[in-house]
Coordinates of N, CA and C in Angstrom, one line a residue:
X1 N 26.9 1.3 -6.1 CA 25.5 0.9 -6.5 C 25.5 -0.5 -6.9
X2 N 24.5 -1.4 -6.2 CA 24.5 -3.1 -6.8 C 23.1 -3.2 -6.8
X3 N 23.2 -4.6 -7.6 CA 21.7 -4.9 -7.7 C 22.2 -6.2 -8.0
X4 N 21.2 -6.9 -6.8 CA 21.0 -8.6 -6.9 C 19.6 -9.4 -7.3
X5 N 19.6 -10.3 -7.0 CA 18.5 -11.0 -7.5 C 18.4 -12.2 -7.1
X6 N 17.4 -12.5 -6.4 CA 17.7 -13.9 -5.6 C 16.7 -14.5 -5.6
X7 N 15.9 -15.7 -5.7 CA 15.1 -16.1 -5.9 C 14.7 -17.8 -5.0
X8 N 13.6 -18.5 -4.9 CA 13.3 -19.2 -4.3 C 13.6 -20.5 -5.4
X9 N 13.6 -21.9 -4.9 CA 13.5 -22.8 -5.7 C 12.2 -22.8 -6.7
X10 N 10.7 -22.1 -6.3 CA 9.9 -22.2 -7.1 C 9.2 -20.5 -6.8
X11 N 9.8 -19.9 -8.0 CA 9.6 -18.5 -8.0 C 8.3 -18.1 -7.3
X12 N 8.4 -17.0 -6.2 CA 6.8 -16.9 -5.9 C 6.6 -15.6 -6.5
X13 N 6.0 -14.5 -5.7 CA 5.8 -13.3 -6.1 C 7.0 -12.4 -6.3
X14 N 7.6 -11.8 -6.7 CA 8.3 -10.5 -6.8 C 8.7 -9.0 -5.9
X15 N 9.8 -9.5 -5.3 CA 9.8 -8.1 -4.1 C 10.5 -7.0 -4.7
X16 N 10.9 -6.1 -5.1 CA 12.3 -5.5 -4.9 C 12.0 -4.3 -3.9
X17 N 13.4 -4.9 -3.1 CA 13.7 -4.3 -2.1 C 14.4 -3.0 -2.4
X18 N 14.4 -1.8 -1.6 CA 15.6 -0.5 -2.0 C 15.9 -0.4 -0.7
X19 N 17.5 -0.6 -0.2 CA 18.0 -0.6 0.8 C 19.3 -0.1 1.2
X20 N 19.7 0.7 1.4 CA 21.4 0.8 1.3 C 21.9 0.6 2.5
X21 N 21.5 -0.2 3.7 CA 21.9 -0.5 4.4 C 22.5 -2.1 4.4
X22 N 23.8 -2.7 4.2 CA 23.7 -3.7 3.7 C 23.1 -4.7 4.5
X23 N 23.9 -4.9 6.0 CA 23.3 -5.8 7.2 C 22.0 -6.1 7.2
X24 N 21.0 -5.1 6.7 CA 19.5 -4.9 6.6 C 19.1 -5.9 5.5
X25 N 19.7 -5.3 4.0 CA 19.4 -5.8 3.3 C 19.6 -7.2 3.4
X26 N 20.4 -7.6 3.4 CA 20.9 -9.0 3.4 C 19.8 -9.8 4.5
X27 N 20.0 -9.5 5.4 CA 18.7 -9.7 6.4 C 16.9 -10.0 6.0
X28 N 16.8 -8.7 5.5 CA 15.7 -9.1 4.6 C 15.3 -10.1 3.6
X29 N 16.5 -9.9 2.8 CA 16.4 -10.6 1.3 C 16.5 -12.2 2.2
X30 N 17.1 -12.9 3.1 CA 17.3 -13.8 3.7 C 16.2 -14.5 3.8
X31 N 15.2 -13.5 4.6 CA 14.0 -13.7 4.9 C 12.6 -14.3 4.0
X32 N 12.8 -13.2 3.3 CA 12.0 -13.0 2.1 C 12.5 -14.4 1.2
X33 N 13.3 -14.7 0.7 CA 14.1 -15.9 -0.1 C 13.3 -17.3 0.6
X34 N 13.9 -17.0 1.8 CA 13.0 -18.1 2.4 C 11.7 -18.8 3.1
X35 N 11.2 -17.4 2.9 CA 9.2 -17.8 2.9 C 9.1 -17.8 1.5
X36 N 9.7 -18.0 0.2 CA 9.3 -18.1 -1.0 C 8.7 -17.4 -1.7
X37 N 9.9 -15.9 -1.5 CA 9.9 -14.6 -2.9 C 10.6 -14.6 -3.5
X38 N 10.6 -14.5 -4.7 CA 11.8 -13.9 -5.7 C 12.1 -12.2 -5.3
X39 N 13.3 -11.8 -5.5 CA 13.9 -11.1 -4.2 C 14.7 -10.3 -5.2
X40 N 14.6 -9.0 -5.5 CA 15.4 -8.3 -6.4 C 16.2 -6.9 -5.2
X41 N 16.9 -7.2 -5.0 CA 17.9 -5.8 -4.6 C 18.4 -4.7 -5.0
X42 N 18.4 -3.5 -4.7 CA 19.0 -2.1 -5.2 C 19.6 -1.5 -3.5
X43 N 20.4 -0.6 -3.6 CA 21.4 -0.3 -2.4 C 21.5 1.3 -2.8
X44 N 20.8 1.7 -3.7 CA 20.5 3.3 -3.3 C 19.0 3.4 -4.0
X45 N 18.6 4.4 -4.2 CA 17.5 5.4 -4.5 C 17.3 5.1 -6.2
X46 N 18.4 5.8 -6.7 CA 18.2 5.9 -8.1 C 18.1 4.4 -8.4
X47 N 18.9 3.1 -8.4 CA 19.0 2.0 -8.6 C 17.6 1.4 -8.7
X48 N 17.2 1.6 -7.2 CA 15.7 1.3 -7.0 C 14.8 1.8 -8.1
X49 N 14.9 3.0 -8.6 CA 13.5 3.8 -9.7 C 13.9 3.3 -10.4
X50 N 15.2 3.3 -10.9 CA 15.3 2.2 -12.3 C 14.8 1.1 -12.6
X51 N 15.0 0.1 -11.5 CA 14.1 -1.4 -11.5 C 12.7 -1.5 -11.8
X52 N 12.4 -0.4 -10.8 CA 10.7 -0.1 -10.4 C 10.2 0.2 -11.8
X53 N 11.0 1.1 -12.9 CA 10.5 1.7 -13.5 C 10.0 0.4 -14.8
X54 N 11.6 -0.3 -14.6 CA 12.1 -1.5 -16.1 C 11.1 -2.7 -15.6
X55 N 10.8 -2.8 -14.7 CA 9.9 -4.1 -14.5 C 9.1 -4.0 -13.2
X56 N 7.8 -5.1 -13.6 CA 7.3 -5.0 -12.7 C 7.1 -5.9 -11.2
X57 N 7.0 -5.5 -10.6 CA 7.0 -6.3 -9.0 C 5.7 -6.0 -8.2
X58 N 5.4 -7.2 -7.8 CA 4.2 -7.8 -6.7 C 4.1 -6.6 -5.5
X59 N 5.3 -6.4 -5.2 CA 5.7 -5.6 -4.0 C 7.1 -4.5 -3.8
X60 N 7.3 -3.2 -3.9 CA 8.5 -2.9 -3.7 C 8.8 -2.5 -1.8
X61 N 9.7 -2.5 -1.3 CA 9.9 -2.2 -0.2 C 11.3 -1.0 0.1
X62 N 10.5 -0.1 0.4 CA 11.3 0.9 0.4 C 11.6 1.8 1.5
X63 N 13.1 1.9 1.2 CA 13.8 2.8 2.8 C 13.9 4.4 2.1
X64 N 13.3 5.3 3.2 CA 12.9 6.0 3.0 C 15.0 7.1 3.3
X65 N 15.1 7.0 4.1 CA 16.7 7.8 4.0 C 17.8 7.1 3.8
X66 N 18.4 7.6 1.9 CA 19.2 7.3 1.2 C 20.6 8.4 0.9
X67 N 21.4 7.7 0.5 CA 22.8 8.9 0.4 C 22.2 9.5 -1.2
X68 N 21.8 8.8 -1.6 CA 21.6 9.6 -3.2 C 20.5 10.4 -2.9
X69 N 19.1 10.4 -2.8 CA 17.5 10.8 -3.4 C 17.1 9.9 -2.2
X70 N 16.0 10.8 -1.6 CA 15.2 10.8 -1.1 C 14.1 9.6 -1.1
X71 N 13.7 9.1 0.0 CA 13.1 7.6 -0.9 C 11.7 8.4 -1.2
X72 N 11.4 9.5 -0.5 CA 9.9 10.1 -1.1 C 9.9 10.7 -2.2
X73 N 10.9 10.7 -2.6 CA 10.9 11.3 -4.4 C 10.6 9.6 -5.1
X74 N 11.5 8.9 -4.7 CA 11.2 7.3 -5.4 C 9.9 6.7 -5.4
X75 N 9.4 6.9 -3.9 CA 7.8 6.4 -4.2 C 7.0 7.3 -4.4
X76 N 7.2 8.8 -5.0 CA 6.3 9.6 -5.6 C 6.4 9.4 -7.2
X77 N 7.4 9.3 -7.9 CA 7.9 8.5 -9.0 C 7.4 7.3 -9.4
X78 N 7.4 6.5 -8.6 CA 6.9 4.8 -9.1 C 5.4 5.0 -8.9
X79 N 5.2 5.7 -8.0 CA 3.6 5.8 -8.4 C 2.9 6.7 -8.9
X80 N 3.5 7.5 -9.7 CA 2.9 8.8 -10.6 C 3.1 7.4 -12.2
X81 N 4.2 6.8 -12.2 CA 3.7 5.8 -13.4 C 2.9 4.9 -13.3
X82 N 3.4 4.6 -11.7 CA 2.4 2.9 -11.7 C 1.8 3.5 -10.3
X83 N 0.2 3.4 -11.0 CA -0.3 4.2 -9.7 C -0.9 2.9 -9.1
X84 N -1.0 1.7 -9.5 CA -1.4 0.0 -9.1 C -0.1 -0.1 -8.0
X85 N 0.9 -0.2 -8.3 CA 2.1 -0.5 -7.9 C 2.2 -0.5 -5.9
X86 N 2.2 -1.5 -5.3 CA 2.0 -1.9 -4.1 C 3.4 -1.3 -3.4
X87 N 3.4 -0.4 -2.4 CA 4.5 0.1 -1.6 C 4.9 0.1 -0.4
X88 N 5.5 -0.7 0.2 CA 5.7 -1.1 1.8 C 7.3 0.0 2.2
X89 N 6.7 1.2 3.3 CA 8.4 1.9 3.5 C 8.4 1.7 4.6
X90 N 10.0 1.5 4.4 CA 10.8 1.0 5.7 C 11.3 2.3 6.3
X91 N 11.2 3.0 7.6 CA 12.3 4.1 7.6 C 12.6 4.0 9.0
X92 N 13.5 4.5 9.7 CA 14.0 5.3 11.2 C 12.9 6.3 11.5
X93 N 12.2 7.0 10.5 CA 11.7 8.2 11.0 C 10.3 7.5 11.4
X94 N 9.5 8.2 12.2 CA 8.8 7.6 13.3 C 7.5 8.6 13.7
X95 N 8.2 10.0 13.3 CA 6.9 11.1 13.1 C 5.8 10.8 12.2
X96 N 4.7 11.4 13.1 CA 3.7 11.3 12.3 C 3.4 12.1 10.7
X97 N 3.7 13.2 10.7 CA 4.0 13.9 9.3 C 4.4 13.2 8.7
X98 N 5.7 12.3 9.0 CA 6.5 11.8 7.5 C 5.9 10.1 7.3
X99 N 4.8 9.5 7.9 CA 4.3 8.5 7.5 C 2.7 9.2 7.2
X100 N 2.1 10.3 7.5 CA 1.1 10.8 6.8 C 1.5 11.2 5.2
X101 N 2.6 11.6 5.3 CA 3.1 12.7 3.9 C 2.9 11.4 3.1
X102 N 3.5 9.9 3.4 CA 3.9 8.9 2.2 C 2.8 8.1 2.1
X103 N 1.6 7.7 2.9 CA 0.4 7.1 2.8 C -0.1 8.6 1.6
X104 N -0.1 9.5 2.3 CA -0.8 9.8 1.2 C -0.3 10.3 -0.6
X105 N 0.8 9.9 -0.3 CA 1.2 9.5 -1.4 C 1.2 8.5 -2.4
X106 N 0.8 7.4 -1.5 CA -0.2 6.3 -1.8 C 0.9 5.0 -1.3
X107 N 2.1 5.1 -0.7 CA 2.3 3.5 0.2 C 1.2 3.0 0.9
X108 N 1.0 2.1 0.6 CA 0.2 1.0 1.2 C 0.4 0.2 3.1
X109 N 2.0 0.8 3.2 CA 2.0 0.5 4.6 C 3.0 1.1 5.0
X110 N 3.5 1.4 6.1 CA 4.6 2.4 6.8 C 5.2 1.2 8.2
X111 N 6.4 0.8 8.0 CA 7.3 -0.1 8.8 C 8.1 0.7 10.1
X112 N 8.3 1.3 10.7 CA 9.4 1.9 11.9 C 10.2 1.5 11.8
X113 N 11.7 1.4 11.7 CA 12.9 0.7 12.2 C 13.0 1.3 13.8
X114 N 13.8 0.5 14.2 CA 13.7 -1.1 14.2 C 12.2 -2.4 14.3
X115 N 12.1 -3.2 13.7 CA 11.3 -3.8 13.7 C 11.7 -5.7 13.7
X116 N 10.6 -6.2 14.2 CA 11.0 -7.7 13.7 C 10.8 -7.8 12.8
X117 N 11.2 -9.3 12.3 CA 11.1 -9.9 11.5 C 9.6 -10.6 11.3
X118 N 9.4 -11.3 12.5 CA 7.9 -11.7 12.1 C 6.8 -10.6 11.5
X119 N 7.0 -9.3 12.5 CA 6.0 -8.2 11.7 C 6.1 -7.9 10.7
X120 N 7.1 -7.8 9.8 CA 7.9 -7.6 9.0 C 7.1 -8.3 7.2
X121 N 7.2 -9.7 7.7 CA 6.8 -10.8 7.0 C 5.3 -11.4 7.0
X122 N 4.6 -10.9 8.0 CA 3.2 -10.7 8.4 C 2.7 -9.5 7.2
X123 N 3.3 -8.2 7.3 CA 2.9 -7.2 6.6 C 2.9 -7.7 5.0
X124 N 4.0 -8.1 4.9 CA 4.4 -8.6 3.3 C 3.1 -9.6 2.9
X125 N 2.9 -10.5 3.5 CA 1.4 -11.4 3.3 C 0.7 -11.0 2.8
X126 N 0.4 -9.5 3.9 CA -1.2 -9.1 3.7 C -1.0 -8.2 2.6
X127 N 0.1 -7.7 2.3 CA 0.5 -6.9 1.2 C -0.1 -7.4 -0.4
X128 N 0.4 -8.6 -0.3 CA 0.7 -9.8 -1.4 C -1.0 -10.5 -1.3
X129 N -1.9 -10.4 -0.5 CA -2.9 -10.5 -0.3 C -4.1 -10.4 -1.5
X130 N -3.4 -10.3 -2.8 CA -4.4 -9.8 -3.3 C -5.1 -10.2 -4.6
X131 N -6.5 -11.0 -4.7 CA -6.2 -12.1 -5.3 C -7.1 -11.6 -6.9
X132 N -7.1 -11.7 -8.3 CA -7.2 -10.9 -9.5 C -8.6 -11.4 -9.4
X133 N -9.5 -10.6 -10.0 CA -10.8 -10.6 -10.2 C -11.1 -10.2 -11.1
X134 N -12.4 -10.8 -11.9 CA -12.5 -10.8 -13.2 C -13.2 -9.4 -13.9
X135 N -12.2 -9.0 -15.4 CA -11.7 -7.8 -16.2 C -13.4 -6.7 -15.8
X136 N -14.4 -7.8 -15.9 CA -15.5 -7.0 -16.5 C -16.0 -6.9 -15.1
X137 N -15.7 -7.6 -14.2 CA -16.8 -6.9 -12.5 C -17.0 -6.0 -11.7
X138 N -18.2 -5.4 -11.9 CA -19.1 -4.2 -11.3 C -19.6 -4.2 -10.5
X139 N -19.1 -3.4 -9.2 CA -20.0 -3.6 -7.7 C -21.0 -2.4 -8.3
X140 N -22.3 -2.4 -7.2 CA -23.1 -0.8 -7.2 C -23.1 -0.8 -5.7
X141 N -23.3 0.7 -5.5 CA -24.3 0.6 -4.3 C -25.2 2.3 -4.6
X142 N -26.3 2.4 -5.0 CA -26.5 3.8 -4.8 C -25.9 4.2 -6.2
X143 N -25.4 5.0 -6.2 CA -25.1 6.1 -7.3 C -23.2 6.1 -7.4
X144 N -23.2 4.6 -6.6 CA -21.7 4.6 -6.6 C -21.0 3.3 -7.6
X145 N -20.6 3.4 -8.4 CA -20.0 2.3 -9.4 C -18.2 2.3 -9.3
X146 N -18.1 0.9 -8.3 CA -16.5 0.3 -8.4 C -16.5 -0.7 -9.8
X147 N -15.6 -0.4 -10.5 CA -15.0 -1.5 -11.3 C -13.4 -1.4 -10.6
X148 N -13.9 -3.1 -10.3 CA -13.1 -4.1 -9.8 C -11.8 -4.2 -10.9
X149 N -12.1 -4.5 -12.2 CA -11.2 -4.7 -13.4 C -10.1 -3.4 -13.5
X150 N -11.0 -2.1 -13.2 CA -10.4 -1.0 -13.8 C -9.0 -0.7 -12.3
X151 N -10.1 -0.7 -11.2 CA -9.7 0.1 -9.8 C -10.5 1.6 -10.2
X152 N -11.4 1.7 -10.6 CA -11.8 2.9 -11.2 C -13.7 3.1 -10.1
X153 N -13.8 4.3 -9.7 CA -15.0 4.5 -9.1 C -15.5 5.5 -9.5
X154 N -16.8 5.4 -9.7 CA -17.8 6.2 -10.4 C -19.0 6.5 -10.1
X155 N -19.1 8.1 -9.7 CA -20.6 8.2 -8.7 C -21.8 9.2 -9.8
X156 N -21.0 9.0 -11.0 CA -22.1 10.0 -11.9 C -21.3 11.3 -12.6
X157 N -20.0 10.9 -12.2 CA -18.8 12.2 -12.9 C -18.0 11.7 -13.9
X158 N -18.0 10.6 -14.1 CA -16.9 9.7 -15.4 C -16.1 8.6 -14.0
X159 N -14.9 8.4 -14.4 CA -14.3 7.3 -13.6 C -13.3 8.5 -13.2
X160 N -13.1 7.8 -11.5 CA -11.5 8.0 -11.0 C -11.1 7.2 -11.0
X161 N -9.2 7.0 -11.3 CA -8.8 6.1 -10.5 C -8.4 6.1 -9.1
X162 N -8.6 4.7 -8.5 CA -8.1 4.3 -7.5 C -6.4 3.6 -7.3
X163 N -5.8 3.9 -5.9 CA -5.1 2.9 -5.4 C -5.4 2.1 -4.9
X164 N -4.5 1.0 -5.1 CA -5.1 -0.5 -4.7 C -5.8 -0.2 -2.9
X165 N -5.1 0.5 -2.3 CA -5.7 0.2 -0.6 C -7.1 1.2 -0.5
X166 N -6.9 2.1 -1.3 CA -8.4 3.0 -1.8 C -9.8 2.1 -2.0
X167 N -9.2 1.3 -3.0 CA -9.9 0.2 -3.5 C -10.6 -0.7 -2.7
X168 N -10.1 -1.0 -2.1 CA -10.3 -2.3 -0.8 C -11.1 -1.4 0.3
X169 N -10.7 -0.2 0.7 CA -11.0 0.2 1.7 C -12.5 0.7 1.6
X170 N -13.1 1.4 0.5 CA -14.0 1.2 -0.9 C -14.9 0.0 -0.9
X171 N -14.4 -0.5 -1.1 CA -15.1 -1.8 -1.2 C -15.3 -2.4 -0.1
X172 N -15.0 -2.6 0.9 CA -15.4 -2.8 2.5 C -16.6 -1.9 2.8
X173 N -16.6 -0.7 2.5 CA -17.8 0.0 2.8 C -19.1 0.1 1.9
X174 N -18.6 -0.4 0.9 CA -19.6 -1.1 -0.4 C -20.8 -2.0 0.2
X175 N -19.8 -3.2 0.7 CA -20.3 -4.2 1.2 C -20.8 -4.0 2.7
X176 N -20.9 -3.3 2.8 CA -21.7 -2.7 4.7 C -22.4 -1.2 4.2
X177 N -22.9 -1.4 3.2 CA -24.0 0.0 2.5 C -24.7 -0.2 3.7
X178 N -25.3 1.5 4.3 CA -25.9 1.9 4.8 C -25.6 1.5 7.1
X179 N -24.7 0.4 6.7 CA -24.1 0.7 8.2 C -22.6 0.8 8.2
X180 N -22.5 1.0 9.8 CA -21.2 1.8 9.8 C -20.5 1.1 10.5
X181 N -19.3 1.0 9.8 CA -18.2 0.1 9.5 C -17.0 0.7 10.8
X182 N -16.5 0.4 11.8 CA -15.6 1.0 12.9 C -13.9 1.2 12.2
X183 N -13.1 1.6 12.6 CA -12.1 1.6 12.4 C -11.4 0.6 12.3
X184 N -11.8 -0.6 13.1 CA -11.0 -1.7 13.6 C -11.2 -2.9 13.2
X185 N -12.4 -2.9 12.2 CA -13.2 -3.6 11.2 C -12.6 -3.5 9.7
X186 N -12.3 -2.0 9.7 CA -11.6 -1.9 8.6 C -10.1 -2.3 8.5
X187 N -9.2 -2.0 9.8 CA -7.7 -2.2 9.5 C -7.4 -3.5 9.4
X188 N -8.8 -4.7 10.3 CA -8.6 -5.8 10.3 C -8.7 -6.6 8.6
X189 N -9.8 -5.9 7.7 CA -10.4 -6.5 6.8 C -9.1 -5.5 5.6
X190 N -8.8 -4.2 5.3 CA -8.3 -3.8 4.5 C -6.4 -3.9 4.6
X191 N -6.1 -3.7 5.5 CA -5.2 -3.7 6.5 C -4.4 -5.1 6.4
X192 N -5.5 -6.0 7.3 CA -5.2 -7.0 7.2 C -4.2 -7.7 9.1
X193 N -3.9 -6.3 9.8 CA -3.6 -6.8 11.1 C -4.6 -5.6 11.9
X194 N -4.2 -5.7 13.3 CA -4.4 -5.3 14.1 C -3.3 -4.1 14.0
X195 N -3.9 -2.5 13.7 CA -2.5 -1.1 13.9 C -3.1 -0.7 15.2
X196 N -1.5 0.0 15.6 CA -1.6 0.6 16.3 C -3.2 1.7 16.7
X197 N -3.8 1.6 17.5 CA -5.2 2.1 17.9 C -5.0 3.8 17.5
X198 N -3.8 4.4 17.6 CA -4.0 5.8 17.6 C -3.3 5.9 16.4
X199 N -3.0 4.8 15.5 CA -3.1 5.3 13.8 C -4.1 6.1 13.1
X200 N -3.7 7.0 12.4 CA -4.6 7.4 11.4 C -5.0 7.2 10.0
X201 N -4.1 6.2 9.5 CA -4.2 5.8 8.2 C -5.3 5.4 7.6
X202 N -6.3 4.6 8.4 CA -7.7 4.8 8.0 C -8.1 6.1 7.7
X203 N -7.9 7.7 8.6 CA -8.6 8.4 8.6 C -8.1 9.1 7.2
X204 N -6.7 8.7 6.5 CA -6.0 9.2 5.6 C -6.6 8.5 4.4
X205 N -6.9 7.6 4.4 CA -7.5 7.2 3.2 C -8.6 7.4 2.8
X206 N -9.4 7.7 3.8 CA -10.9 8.2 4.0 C -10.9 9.6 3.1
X207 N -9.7 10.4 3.7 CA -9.5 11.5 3.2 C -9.0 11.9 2.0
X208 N -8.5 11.1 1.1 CA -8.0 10.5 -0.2 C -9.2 10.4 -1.2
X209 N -9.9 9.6 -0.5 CA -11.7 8.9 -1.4 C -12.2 10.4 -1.4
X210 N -12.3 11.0 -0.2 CA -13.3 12.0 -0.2 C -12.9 13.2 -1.3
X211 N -11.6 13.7 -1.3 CA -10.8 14.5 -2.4 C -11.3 13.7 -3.7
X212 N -11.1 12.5 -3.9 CA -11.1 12.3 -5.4 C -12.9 12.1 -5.6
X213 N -13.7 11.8 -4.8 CA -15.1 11.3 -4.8 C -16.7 12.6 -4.8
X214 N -15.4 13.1 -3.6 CA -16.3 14.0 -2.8 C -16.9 14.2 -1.4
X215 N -16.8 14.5 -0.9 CA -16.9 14.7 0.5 C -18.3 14.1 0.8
X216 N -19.6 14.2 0.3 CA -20.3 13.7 1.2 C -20.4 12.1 0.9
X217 N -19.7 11.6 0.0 CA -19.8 10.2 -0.1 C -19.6 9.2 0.9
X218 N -18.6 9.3 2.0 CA -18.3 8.9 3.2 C -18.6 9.8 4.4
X219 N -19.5 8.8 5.2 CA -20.2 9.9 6.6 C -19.3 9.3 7.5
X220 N -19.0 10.3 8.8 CA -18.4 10.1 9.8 C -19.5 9.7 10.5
X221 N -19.3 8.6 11.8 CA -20.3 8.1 12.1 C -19.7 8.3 13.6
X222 N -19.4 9.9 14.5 CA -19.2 9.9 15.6 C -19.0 8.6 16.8
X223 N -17.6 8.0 17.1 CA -17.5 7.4 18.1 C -17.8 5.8 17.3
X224 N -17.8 6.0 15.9 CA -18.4 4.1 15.6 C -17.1 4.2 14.3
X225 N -17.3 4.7 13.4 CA -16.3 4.7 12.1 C -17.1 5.5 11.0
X226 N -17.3 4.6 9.8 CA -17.5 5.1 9.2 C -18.4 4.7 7.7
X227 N -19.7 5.5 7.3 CA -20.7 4.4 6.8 C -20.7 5.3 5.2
X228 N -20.9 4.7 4.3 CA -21.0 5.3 2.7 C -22.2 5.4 2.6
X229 N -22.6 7.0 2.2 CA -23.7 7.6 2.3 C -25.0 6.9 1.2
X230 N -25.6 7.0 1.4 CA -27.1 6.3 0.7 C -27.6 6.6 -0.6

């Protein structure tokens, strides 16, 4: 069990990585160090929940098969405390089930091994993407109330909370009230790249809002995407 810490000449945002592969790690942290993150390391499971738990970070990046714990126990943990808490997994596995099971757990992005580097560091940007807005700001649309300050949305039942990509994804449809927003509009604008076309993660997050909101809040808009009801 180790844990490093590595940092840029002028500290940027905060990664910690969970990795037990070292070649990887080291690779990453290399990376990361040098587009200018502060770069915290763990080499199993439990190491990682500990850091996650003792301090906070911009971004954790997590490998999902560990010799200790499961990395879906770690990012079901870090985000049952810190449900804000930004989660990029790294795994081998490649099925659809086990990148559905951890989005909806609430990671914010799902990596395949093997991968580049450039993609890699592209994702982390749009991750880190996210810029603070002020405590008291209130969108409306309709009978729908986002606070920005809180991550909290409210249609006339008290507040839920949101996760941050809930939030965004939310607020994209906020801001296109009454038309209908495509899939490809959203991965570019919430997202932040171009996914894979036969991703579902939009349709998983849709699915998230609708559970915590209610189902007729978001209409399917056959063959276009998807428009927030009136």
């Amino acid at each position: 069990m180790t844990t490093t810490e590595q940092a840029p000449g002028q500290a940027g945002p905060r990664i910690l990585l969970v990795e037990d592969e070292p070649r990887i790690r080291d690779f990453i942290t290399r990376a990361l160090v040098t587009a200018g993150y502060g770069v915290t390391t763990a080499a199993c499971g439990t190491e990682g929940l500990r850091l996650a738990q003792a301090r906070e970070y911009d971004l954790v990046i997590l490998d999902l098969i560990m010799p200790d714990v499961d990395g879906r126990v770690v990012l079901a943990q870090v985000l049952q405390e810190r449900r804000e808490q930004a989660v990029m997994v790294l795994s081998c596995l490649a099925d659809v089930t086990t990148k559905v099971d951890c989005l909806e757990l609430g990671a914010q992005d799902y990596l395949t091994k093997p991968f580049s580097l450039a993609e890699l560091l592209a994702r982390v940007r749009v991750r880190l993407r996210w810029e603070p807005h002020a405590a008291n700001e209130v969108l409306r649309a309709g009978d729908l109330i986002l606070d920005v300050g809180r991550l909290e949305a409210n249609i006339g039942h008290g507040p839920v909370p949101l996760t941050r990509l809930e939030f965004l994804l939310l607020r994209e449809l906020m801001e296109h009230a009454g038309q209908s927003v495509g899939k490809s509009q959203l991965l570019a604008s919430v997202w932040g790249y171009d996914f894979d076309p036969g991703s579902n993660v939009v349709d998983v997050c849709v699915r998230r809002l609708r559970s915590k909101l209610g189902f007729d809040l978001i209409k399917t808009v056959r063959g276009e995407g998807y428009q927030l009801a009136s």
